[in-house]
Tab-separated table of C-alpha atoms in Angstrom:
chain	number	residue	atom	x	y	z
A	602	UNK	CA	-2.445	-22.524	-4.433
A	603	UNK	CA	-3.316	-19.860	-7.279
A	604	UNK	CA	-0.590	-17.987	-9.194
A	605	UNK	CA	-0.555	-14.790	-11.108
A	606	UNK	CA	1.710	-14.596	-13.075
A	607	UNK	CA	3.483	-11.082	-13.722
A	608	UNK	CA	5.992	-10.616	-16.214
A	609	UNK	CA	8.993	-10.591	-14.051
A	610	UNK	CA	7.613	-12.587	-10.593
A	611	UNK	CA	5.441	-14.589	-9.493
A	612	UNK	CA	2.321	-13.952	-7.153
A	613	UNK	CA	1.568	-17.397	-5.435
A	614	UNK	CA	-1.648	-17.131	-2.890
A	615	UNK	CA	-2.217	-20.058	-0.737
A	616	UNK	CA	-1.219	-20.951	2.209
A	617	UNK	CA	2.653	-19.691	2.970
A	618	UNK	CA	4.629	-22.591	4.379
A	619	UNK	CA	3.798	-24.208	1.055
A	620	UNK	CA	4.748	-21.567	-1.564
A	621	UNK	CA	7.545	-20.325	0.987
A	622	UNK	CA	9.120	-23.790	0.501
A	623	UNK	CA	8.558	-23.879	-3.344
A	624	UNK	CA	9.819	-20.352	-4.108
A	625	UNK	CA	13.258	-21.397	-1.700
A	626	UNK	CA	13.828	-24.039	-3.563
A	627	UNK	CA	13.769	-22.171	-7.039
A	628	UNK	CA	16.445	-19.235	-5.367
A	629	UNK	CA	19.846	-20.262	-4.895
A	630	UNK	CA	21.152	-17.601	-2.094
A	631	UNK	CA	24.474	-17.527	0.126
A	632	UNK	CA	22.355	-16.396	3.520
A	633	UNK	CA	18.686	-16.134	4.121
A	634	UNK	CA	18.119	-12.855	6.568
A	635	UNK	CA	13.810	-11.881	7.544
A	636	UNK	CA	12.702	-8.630	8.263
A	637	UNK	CA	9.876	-8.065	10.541
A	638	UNK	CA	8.484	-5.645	13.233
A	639	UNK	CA	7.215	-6.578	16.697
A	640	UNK	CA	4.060	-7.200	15.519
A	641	UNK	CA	4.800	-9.913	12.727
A	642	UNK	CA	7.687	-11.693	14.934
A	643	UNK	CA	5.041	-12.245	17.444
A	644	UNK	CA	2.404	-13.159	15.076
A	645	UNK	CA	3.440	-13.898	11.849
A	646	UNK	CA	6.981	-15.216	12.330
A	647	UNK	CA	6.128	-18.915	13.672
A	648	UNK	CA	4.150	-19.507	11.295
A	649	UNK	CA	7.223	-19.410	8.401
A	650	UNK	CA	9.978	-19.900	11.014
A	651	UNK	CA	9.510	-23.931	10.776
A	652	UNK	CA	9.894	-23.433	6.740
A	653	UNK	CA	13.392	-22.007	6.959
A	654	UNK	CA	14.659	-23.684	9.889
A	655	UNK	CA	17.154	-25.430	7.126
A	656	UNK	CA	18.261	-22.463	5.786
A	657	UNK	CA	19.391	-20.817	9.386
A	658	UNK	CA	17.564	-17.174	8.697
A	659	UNK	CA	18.743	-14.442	10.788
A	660	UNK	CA	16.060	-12.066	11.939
A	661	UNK	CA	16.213	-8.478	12.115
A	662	UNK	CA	13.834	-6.721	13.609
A	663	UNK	CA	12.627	-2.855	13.188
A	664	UNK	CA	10.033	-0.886	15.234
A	665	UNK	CA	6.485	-0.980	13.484
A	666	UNK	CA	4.467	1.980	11.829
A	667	UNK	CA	5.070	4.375	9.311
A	668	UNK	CA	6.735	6.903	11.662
A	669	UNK	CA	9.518	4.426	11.522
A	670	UNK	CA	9.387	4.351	7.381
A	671	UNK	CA	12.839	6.633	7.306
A	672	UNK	CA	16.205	6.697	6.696
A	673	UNK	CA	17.371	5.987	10.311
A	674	UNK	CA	15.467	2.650	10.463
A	675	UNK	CA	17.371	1.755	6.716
A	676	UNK	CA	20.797	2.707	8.348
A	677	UNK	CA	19.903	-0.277	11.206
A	678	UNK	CA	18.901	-2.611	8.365
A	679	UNK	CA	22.541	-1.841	6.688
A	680	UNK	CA	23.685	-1.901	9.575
A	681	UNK	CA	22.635	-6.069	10.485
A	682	UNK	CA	23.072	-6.856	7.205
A	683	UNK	CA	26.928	-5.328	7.173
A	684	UNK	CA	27.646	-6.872	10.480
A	685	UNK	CA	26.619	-10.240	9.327
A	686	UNK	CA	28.786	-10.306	5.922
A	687	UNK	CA	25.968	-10.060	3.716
A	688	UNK	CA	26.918	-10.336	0.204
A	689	UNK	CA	24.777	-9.518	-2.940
A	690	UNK	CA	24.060	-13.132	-3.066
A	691	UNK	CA	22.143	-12.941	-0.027
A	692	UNK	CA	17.854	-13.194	-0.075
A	693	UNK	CA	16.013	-10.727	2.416
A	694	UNK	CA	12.340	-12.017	2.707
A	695	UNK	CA	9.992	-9.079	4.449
A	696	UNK	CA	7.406	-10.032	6.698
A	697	UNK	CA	5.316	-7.499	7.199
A	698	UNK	CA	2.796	-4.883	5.637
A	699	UNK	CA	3.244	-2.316	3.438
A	700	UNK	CA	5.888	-0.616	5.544
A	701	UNK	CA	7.903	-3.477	5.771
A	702	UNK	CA	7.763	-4.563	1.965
A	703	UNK	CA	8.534	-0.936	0.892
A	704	UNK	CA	11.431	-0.147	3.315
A	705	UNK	CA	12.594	-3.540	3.354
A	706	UNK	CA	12.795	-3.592	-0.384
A	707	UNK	CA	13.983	-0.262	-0.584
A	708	UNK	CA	17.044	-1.429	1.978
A	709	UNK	CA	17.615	-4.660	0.353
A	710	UNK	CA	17.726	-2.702	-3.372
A	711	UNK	CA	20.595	-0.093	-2.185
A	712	UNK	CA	22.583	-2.622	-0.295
A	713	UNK	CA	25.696	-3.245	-2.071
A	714	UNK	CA	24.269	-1.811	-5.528
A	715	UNK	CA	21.086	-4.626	-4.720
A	716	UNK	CA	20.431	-8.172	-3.268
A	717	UNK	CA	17.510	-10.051	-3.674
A	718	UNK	CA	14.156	-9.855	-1.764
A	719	UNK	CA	11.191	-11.751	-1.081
A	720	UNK	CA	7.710	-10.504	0.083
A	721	UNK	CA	5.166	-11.972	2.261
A	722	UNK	CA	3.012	-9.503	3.155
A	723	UNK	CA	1.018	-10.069	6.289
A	724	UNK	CA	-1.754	-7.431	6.369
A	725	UNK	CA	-4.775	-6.763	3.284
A	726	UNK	CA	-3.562	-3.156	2.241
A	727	UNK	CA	0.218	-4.737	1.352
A	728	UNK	CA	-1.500	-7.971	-0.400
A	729	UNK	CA	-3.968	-6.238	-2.835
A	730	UNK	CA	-1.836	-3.185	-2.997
A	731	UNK	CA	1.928	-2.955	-2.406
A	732	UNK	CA	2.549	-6.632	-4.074
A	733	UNK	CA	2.492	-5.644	-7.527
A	734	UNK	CA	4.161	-3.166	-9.041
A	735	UNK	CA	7.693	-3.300	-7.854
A	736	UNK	CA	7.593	0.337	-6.144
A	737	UNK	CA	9.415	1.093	-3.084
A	738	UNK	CA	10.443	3.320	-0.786
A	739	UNK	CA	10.844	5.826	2.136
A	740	UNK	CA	9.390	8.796	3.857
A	741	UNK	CA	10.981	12.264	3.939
A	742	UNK	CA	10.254	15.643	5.217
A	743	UNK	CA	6.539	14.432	5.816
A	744	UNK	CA	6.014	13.151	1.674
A	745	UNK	CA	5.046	9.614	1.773
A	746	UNK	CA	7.603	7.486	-0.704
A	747	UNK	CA	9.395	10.161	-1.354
A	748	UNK	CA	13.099	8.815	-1.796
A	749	UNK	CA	12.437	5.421	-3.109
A	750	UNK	CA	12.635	3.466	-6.659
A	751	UNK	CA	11.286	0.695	-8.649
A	752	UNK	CA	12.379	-2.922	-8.518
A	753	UNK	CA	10.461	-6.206	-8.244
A	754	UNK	CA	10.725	-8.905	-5.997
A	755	UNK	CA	12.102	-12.753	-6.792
A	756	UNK	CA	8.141	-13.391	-5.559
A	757	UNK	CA	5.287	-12.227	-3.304
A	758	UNK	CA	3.536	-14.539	-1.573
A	759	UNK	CA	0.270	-13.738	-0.044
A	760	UNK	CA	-1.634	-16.256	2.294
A	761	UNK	CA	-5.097	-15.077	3.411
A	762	UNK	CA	-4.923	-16.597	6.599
A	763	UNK	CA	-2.160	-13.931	7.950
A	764	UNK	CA	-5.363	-11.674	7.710
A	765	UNK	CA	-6.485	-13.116	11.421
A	766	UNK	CA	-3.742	-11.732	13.055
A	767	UNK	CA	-5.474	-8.086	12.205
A	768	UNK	CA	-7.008	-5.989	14.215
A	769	UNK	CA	-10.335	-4.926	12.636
A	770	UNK	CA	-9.307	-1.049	12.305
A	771	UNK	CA	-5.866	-2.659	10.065
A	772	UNK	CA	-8.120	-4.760	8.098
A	773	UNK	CA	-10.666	-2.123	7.679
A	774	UNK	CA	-7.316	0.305	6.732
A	775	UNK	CA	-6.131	-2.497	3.918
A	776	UNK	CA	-10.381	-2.709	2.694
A	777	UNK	CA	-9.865	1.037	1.410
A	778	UNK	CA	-7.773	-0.199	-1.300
A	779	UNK	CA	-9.991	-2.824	-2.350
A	780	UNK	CA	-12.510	0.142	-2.554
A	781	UNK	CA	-10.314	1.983	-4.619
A	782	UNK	CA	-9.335	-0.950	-7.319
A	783	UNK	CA	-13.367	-1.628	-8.118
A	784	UNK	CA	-14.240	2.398	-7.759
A	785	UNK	CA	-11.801	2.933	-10.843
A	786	UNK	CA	-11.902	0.005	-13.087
A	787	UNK	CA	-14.587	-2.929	-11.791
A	788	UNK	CA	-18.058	-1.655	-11.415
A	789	UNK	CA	-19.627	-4.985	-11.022
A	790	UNK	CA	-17.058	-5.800	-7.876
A	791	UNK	CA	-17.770	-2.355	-6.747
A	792	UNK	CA	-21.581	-3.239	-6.590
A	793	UNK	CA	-20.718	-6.556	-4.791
A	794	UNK	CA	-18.647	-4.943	-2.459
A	795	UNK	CA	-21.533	-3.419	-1.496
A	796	UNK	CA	-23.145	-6.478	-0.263
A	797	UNK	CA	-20.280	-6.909	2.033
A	798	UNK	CA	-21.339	-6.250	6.143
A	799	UNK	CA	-18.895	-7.995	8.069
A	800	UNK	CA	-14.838	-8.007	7.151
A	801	UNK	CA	-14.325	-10.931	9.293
A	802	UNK	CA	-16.300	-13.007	7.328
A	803	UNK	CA	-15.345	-11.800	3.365
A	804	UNK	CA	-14.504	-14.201	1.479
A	805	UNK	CA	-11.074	-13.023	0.790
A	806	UNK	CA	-9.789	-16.074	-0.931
A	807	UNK	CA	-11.904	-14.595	-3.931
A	808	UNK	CA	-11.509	-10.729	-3.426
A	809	UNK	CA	-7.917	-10.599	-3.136
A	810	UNK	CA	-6.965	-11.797	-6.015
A	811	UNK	CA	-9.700	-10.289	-8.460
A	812	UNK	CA	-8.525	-6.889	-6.733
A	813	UNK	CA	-4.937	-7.856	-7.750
A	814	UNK	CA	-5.993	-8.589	-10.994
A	815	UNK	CA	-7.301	-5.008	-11.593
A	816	UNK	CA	-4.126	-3.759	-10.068
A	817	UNK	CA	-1.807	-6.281	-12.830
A	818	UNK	CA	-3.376	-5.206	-15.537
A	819	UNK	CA	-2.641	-1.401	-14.974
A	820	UNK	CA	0.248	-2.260	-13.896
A	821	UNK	CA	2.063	-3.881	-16.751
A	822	UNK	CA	0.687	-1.631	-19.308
A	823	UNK	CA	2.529	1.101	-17.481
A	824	UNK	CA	5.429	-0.080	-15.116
A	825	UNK	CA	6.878	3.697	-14.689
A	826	UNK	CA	3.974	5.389	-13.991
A	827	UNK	CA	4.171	7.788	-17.183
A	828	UNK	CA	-0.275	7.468	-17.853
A	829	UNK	CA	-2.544	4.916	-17.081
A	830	UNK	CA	-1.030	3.769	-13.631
A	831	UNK	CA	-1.328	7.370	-12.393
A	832	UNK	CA	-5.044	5.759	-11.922
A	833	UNK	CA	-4.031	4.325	-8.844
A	834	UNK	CA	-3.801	6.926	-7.139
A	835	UNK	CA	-7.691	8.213	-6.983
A	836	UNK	CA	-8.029	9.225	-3.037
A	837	UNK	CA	-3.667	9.376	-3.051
A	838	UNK	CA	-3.738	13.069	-3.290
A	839	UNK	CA	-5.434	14.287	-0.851
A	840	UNK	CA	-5.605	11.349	1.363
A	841	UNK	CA	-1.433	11.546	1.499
A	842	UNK	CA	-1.400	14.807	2.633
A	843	UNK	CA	-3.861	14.155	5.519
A	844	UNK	CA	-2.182	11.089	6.370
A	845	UNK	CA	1.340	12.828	6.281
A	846	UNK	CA	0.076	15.176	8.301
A	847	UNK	CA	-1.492	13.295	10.765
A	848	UNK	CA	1.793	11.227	11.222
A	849	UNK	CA	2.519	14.914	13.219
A	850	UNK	CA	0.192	14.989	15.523
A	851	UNK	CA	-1.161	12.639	18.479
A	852	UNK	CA	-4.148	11.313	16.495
A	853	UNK	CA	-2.034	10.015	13.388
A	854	UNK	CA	-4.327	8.055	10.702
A	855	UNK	CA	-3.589	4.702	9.026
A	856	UNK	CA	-3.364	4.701	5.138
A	857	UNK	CA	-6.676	3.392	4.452
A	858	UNK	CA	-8.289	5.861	6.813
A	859	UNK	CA	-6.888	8.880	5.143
A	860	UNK	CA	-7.393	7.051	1.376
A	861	UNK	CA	-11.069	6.758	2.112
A	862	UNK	CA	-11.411	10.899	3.605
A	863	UNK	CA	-9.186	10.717	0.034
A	864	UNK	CA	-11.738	9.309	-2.142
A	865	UNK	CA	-14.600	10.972	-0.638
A	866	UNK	CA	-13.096	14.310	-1.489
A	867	UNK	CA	-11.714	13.396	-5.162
A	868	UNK	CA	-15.233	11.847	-5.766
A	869	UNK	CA	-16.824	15.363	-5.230
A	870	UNK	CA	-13.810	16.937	-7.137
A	871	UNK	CA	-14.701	14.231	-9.792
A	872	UNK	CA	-18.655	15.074	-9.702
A	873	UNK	CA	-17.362	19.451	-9.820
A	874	UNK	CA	-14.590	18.013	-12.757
A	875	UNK	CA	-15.608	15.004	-14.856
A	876	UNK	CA	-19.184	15.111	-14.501
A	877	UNK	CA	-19.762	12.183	-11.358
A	878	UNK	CA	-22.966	11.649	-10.913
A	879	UNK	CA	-24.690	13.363	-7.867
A	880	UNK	CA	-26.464	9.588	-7.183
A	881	UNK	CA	-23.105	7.878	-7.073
A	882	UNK	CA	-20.978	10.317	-5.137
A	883	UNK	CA	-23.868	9.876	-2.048
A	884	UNK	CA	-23.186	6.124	-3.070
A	885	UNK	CA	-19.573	6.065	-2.403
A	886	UNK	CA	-20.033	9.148	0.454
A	887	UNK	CA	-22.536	6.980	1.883
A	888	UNK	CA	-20.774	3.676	2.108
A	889	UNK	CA	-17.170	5.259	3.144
A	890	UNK	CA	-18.340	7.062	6.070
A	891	UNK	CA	-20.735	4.059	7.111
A	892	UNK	CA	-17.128	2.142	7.377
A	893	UNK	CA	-14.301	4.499	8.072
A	894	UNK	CA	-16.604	7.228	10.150
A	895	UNK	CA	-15.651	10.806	9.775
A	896	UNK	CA	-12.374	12.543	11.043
A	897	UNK	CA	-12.306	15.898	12.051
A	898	UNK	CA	-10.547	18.203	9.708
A	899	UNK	CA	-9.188	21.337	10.822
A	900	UNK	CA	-9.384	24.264	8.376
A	901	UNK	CA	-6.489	25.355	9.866
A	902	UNK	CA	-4.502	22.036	8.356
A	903	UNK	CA	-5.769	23.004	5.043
A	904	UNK	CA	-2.380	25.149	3.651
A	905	UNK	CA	-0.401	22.592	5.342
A	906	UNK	CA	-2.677	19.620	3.260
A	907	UNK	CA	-2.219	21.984	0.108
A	908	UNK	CA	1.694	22.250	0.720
A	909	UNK	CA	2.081	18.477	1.091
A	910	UNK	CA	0.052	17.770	-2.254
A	911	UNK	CA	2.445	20.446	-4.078
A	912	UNK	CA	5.253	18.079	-3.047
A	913	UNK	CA	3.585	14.928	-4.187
A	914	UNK	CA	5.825	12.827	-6.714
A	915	UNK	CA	2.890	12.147	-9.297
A	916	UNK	CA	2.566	16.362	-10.050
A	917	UNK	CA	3.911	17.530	-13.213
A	918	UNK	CA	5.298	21.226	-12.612
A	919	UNK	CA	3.400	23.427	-10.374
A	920	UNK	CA	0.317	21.862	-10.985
A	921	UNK	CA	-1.529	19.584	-8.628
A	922	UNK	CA	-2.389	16.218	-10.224
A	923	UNK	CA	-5.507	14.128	-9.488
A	924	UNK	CA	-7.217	10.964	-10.663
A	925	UNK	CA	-11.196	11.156	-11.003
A	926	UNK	CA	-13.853	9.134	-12.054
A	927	UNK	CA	-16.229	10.384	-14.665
A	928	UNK	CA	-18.421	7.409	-13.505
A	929	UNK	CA	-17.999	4.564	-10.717
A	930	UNK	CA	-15.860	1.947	-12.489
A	931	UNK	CA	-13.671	4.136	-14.785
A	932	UNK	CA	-10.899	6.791	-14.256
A	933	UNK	CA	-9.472	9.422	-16.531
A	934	UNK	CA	-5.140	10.790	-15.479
A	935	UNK	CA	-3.537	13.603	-15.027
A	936	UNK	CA	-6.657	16.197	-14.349
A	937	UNK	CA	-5.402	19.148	-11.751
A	938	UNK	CA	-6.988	21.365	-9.426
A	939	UNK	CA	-6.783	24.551	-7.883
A	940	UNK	CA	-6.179	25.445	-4.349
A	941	UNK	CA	-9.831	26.673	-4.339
A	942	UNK	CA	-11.203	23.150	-5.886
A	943	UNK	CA	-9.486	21.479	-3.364
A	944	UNK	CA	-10.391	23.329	-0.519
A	945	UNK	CA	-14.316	23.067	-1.547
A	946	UNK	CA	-13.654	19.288	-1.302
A	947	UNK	CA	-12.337	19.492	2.083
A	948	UNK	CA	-14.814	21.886	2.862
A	949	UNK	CA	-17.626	19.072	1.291
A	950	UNK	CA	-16.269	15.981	3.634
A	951	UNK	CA	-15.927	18.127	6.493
A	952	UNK	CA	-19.812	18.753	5.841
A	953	UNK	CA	-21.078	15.453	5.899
């Protein structure tokens, strides 16, 4: 088992039944409730349920997919939690991906002015992504996260194995991320990610945690994202907005899917903006679309896109804010963009 080591929590990657049963023993707690979709209480639930048959866990379960990521689905979380007499002193462990980690620690941080939670997150995006950092949250009007806070888990714990219950388009969703993390601060990973041809057989033992090692070390030099962890979100922007409008329609996208259209288009903002080169936005063009394919984008969505990424949380008064790379493996904060910029990114991956 490896451990990073945060300030607050501990990451613990290995396999789960082990660090599940070392983590439990380290947090006293009055009841021991699991949240999980359909999906991980057919997959992912035996493999943790013979870990905490001692402690009697009651499982609630929610619908899966980030349609579900709302206030109704918190209100039935309350809701099992209240009819079960959960106190403060109670421990919520979340089984799931990134919509169960940030909804579940959302719920678990409102309930009763906050009880403890646990993560094991089951699919790549929540593991390299949503398990450091402490941010969680909810939907709202469309606007991803958008009524949420920050607050860290007692622990994440991340086994790679949970990865083969994927389907290849969820793995491929959670590889976007990975993308990301090397694209703005590892070029040599970035390069070896290159050499990469077949998900199934990554070596993920290794990637996932030098990915979550990029993510740390933004991380804890800026826990409130006030500067440098605004750098996470190159591809955000504009991959939000297509993904929270797609949520609308019959043909919605998964994160990663939108993330990569994302990064395609903030790469060509970044080659218009902070001088990209030409060479390495075909690079990343060129190796996105070879994995993710292209998605139609309908000029038509594009004031509804814009209107979405005026809403987004990271802007700082009317002004649209972006993350872009003046060169593969570095970042620069807090650059904006017109409506006219944007648009002649759009316009750029809709060309390709």
């Amino acid at each position: 088992m490896q451990t990073l080591a945060l300030d607050t929590y501990p990451i613990r990657i290995g396999p789960v039944a082990e660090s599940l049963t070392l983590t439990l023993e380290q947090q006293p707690f009055s009841q021991l409730f699991v949240l999980a979709d359909e999906n991980t209480r057919e997959h992912c639930w035996p493999r943790i349920a013979p870990a905490l048959e001692q402690y009697q866990p009651i499982l609630i379960e929610i619908p899966s997919g980030e349609t579900h990521k709302n206030l109704r689905t918190c209100e039935h979380i309350w809701g099992q939690l209240m009819a079960h007499k959960a106190t403060r002193d109670a421990l919520l462990l979340n089984l799931g991906g990134g919509v169960i980690g940030d909804m579940g620690g959302f719920a678990a941080s409102t309930f009763k002015r906050g009880m403890r939670f646990l993560q094991i997150p089951t699919t790549l995006l929540s593991q390299v992504d949503a398990s450091i950092g402490g941010k969680l949250g909810i939907d709202f009007m469309q606007v991803k996260n958008s009524i949420g806070l920050f607050r860290n888990p007692q622990a994440v714990l991340i086994d790679p194995a949970f990865l083969d219950t994927l389907s290849d388009r969820e793995l491929r969703s959670g590889y976007a991320e990975v993308i990301k993390h090397s694209l703005i601060a590892d070029l040599s990973q970035w390069e070896s990610l290159q050499q990469i041809t077949d998900l199934r057989s990554a070596d993920w033992a290794g990637i996932i945690p030098a990915s979550l090692s990029i993510k740390k070390q933004i991380v804890e030099a800026d826990p409130f994202e006030k500067g440098l962890r605004k750098a996470l979100n190159f591809g955000h922007t504009i991959g939000h907005a297509i993904e929270g409008h797609a949520l609308e329609t019959d043909t919605p996208l998964l994160h990663g899917e939108a993330i990569a259209i994302g990064m395609i288009c903030e790469a060509f903002l970044s080659t218009q903006q902070q001088g990209l080169p030409e060479a390495q936005l075909r690079q990343i063009t060129d190796y996105l679309t070879a994995r993710y394919g292209k998605a139609a984008l309908r000029p038509d969505d594009y004031p509804a896109y814009l209107q979405l990424m005026g809403n987004d949380k990271k802007n700082e008064g009317q002004a649209i804010n972006f993350s872009l790379l003046p060169e593969a493996g570095k970042v620069v904060v807090n650059q904006t963009a017109g409506e006219s910029h944007i648009t002649a990114a759009l316009n750029f991956y809709n060309s390709l």
